[in-house]
Short mmCIF file of C-alpha atoms in Angstrom, two decimals:
data_model
loop_
_atom_site.label_atom_id
_atom_site.label_comp_id
_atom_site.label_asym_id
_atom_site.label_seq_id
_atom_site.Cartn_x
_atom_site.Cartn_y
_atom_site.Cartn_z
CA MET A 1 -24.18 -27.67 43.38
CA ASN A 2 -22.93 -24.66 41.44
CA ILE A 3 -19.18 -24.78 40.75
CA ARG A 4 -17.55 -21.58 39.61
CA ARG A 5 -13.92 -21.37 38.50
CA VAL A 6 -12.27 -18.01 38.29
CA LEU A 7 -8.79 -17.27 37.00
CA PRO A 8 -6.74 -15.22 39.43
CA TYR A 9 -6.24 -11.59 38.32
CA GLY A 10 -2.54 -12.17 37.55
CA VAL A 11 -3.30 -15.03 35.13
CA ALA A 12 -6.03 -13.07 33.36
CA ALA A 13 -3.70 -10.09 32.98
CA ALA A 14 -0.87 -12.30 31.69
CA LEU A 15 -3.20 -13.72 29.05
CA ALA A 16 -4.43 -10.27 27.98
CA LEU A 17 -1.05 -8.50 27.74
CA PRO A 18 0.09 -10.06 24.45
CA LEU A 19 -3.15 -8.86 22.84
CA ALA A 20 -2.88 -5.27 24.09
CA GLY A 21 -2.24 -2.89 21.24
CA LEU A 22 -3.48 -5.14 18.43
CA GLY A 23 -6.25 -2.67 17.69
CA GLN A 24 -3.91 0.31 17.62
CA GLY A 25 -2.42 1.24 14.25
CA THR A 26 1.33 1.47 14.01
CA ALA A 27 1.58 2.16 10.28
CA LEU A 28 3.48 5.22 9.15
CA ALA A 29 1.58 8.10 7.62
CA ALA A 30 1.62 8.12 3.82
CA THR A 31 3.70 10.70 1.95
CA ASP A 32 2.06 12.17 -1.16
CA TYR A 33 3.90 13.28 -4.31
CA GLN A 34 1.89 15.29 -6.85
CA ALA A 35 2.26 14.14 -10.47
CA GLU A 36 2.24 17.68 -11.86
CA ASP A 37 5.36 18.43 -9.75
CA ALA A 38 7.27 15.38 -11.05
CA GLN A 39 9.40 15.03 -14.19
CA ILE A 40 7.05 14.55 -17.15
CA SER A 41 8.07 13.07 -20.51
CA GLN A 42 5.56 13.08 -23.36
CA GLY A 43 2.69 14.33 -21.21
CA THR A 44 1.37 17.61 -19.82
CA ALA A 45 0.23 19.03 -16.50
CA ALA A 46 -3.49 19.64 -16.91
CA THR A 47 -6.56 20.90 -15.02
CA ASN A 48 -9.38 20.19 -17.51
CA HIS A 49 -11.05 17.51 -15.36
CA THR A 50 -12.37 17.73 -11.80
CA GLY A 51 -11.55 15.84 -8.62
CA TYR A 52 -7.76 16.03 -8.71
CA THR A 53 -5.66 16.97 -5.69
CA GLY A 54 -2.85 19.51 -5.70
CA THR A 55 -2.76 21.98 -8.60
CA GLY A 56 -3.57 19.52 -11.39
CA PHE A 57 -2.71 16.12 -12.81
CA VAL A 58 -0.61 14.64 -15.61
CA ASP A 59 -2.27 13.84 -18.92
CA TYR A 60 -0.03 11.25 -20.62
CA THR A 61 0.42 11.74 -24.37
CA ASN A 62 -1.06 8.79 -26.26
CA ILE A 63 2.31 7.24 -26.94
CA LYS A 64 4.22 4.20 -25.72
CA GLY A 65 7.10 5.23 -23.45
CA SER A 66 5.54 8.39 -22.04
CA TYR A 67 6.29 8.61 -18.31
CA VAL A 68 6.12 10.50 -15.03
CA GLU A 69 9.15 10.21 -12.73
CA PHE A 70 8.96 11.02 -9.04
CA THR A 71 11.92 11.74 -6.76
CA VAL A 72 11.03 10.28 -3.37
CA SER A 73 12.73 9.95 0.00
CA ALA A 74 12.91 6.87 2.20
CA ALA A 75 14.21 6.89 5.77
CA SER A 76 15.39 3.28 5.44
CA SER A 77 15.71 0.53 2.87
CA GLY A 78 12.82 -1.85 2.46
CA THR A 79 9.53 -2.46 0.72
CA ALA A 80 6.97 0.35 0.49
CA ALA A 81 3.40 0.48 -0.77
CA LEU A 82 3.19 2.79 -3.80
CA THR A 83 -0.38 3.96 -4.41
CA LEU A 84 -1.11 5.67 -7.73
CA ARG A 85 -4.28 7.80 -7.98
CA TYR A 86 -5.52 7.84 -11.56
CA ALA A 87 -8.47 8.32 -13.92
CA ASN A 88 -9.04 6.51 -17.21
CA GLY A 89 -12.11 7.78 -19.04
CA THR A 90 -11.71 5.39 -21.96
CA SER A 91 -12.91 1.81 -22.33
CA THR A 92 -9.31 0.68 -22.90
CA GLU A 93 -6.93 -0.48 -20.19
CA ARG A 94 -3.76 1.64 -20.00
CA PRO A 95 -0.99 -0.54 -18.50
CA MET A 96 2.26 0.90 -17.18
CA ASP A 97 5.62 -0.39 -15.98
CA ILE A 98 6.73 0.81 -12.55
CA SER A 99 10.49 1.19 -12.11
CA VAL A 100 12.69 2.19 -9.20
CA GLY A 101 16.18 3.49 -9.94
CA GLY A 102 15.89 2.42 -13.57
CA THR A 103 14.89 -1.19 -12.81
CA VAL A 104 11.35 -2.35 -13.62
CA VAL A 105 9.89 -3.73 -10.39
CA ALA A 106 6.29 -4.21 -11.62
CA SER A 107 5.62 -4.70 -15.32
CA GLY A 108 2.36 -4.23 -17.17
CA VAL A 109 0.47 -2.94 -14.12
CA SER A 110 -3.19 -2.72 -15.10
CA PHE A 111 -4.96 0.65 -15.03
CA PRO A 112 -8.49 -0.25 -16.13
CA ALA A 113 -11.21 2.17 -17.19
CA THR A 114 -12.92 4.35 -14.60
CA ALA A 115 -16.44 5.77 -14.98
CA ASP A 116 -15.05 8.90 -16.71
CA TRP A 117 -12.06 11.28 -16.60
CA ASN A 118 -13.43 12.91 -13.41
CA THR A 119 -13.56 9.62 -11.47
CA TRP A 120 -10.31 8.93 -9.61
CA VAL A 121 -9.37 5.52 -8.19
CA THR A 122 -6.19 4.02 -6.77
CA LYS A 123 -3.87 1.14 -7.63
CA THR A 124 -1.26 -0.06 -5.12
CA VAL A 125 1.93 -2.01 -5.81
CA ASN A 126 4.77 -2.86 -3.43
CA VAL A 127 8.14 -1.43 -4.47
CA PRO A 128 11.67 -1.81 -3.06
CA LEU A 129 13.31 1.41 -1.89
CA THR A 130 16.81 2.24 -0.69
CA ALA A 131 17.50 4.62 2.18
CA GLY A 132 17.75 8.18 0.91
CA THR A 133 16.52 9.37 -2.48
CA ASP A 134 14.90 7.07 -5.05
CA LYS A 135 13.47 7.70 -8.53
CA ILE A 136 10.13 6.01 -9.23
CA ARG A 137 8.90 6.05 -12.82
CA ALA A 138 5.47 5.09 -14.21
CA THR A 139 5.89 4.40 -17.95
CA ALA A 140 3.09 3.77 -20.47
CA THR A 141 3.54 0.43 -22.27
CA THR A 142 1.06 0.87 -25.12
CA ALA A 143 0.35 3.46 -27.82
CA ASN A 144 -2.69 4.57 -25.77
CA GLY A 145 -0.34 6.13 -23.19
CA GLY A 146 -0.96 6.01 -19.47
CA PRO A 147 -4.04 7.06 -17.54
CA ASN A 148 -4.36 10.58 -16.15
CA LEU A 149 -2.17 10.50 -13.02
CA ASP A 150 -3.02 12.70 -10.04
CA ARG A 151 -0.45 11.67 -7.42
CA VAL A 152 1.44 8.81 -5.85
CA SER A 153 1.62 8.00 -2.15
CA LEU A 154 4.26 6.01 -0.31
CA ASP A 155 3.33 4.13 2.83
CA ALA A 156 4.40 1.08 4.77
CA ALA A 157 3.98 -2.03 2.61
CA ALA A 158 0.97 -4.20 3.23
CA ASP A 159 1.61 -7.48 5.02
CA THR A 160 0.72 -10.05 2.37
CA GLN A 161 1.89 -13.15 4.26
CA ALA A 162 -0.51 -14.80 6.68
CA PRO A 163 1.00 -15.92 9.99
CA THR A 164 1.34 -19.61 10.72
CA ARG A 165 -0.82 -21.26 13.34
CA PRO A 166 0.56 -21.12 16.89
CA GLY A 167 2.01 -24.27 18.39
CA GLN A 168 0.08 -26.75 20.50
CA PRO A 169 -1.04 -25.21 23.82
CA SER A 170 0.12 -26.74 27.09
CA CYS A 171 -0.80 -26.33 30.72
CA SER A 172 1.61 -26.81 33.62
CA ASP A 173 2.15 -25.86 37.22
CA ILE A 174 -1.48 -26.50 37.99
CA GLY A 175 -2.24 -25.42 41.52
CA GLU A 176 -5.34 -24.75 43.55
CA ASN A 177 -5.44 -21.06 42.54
CA SER A 178 -3.20 -20.82 39.50
CA LEU A 179 -1.86 -22.50 36.39
CA THR A 180 0.63 -21.77 33.62
CA LEU A 181 -0.51 -21.72 30.00
CA ALA A 182 1.98 -21.77 27.10
CA TRP A 183 2.03 -22.35 23.37
CA GLY A 184 4.56 -22.13 20.59
CA ALA A 185 4.75 -18.82 18.79
CA ALA A 186 3.36 -18.32 15.32
CA THR A 187 5.80 -17.18 12.66
CA ASP A 188 5.12 -14.06 10.66
CA ASN A 189 7.09 -11.75 8.43
#
């Protein structure tokens, strides 16, 4: 005897609806800010290496305290992902402090060596922004200065907190052609 159980169409659809859209991205598009267009202190806009975007990049002077300061806009207050595109053709790490509105929000961020000055990579840190205009500064913390900085991008912050497990499932209203499935919701940020 071959027994076959089939969920009615309504139950199958009810189970599938909460999953609809999970594969569709809802993140905001990133906004790029070119380093050579920002305020530069103890550095220069340069074009002597390849692979940069925009019209050039910033070559930090080899001095502690040199910085590039970007004026950025945020539609609302919250945490944003700040991605810095840089090159470091030395064998020495060139750490920087990242500040927003004059307050250091990430200290000693590592900018390790890249293959050469023409090889650009990215480093992302989450930063708090207020609605409106914010000043973001990347300041060299050693006498080696900062890496060559091409641009920064602002995007929605990455979700770094894993959701909790959903509650225990339960089944009720079991009938000949239908049933009700339920479980407690997971918590997420």
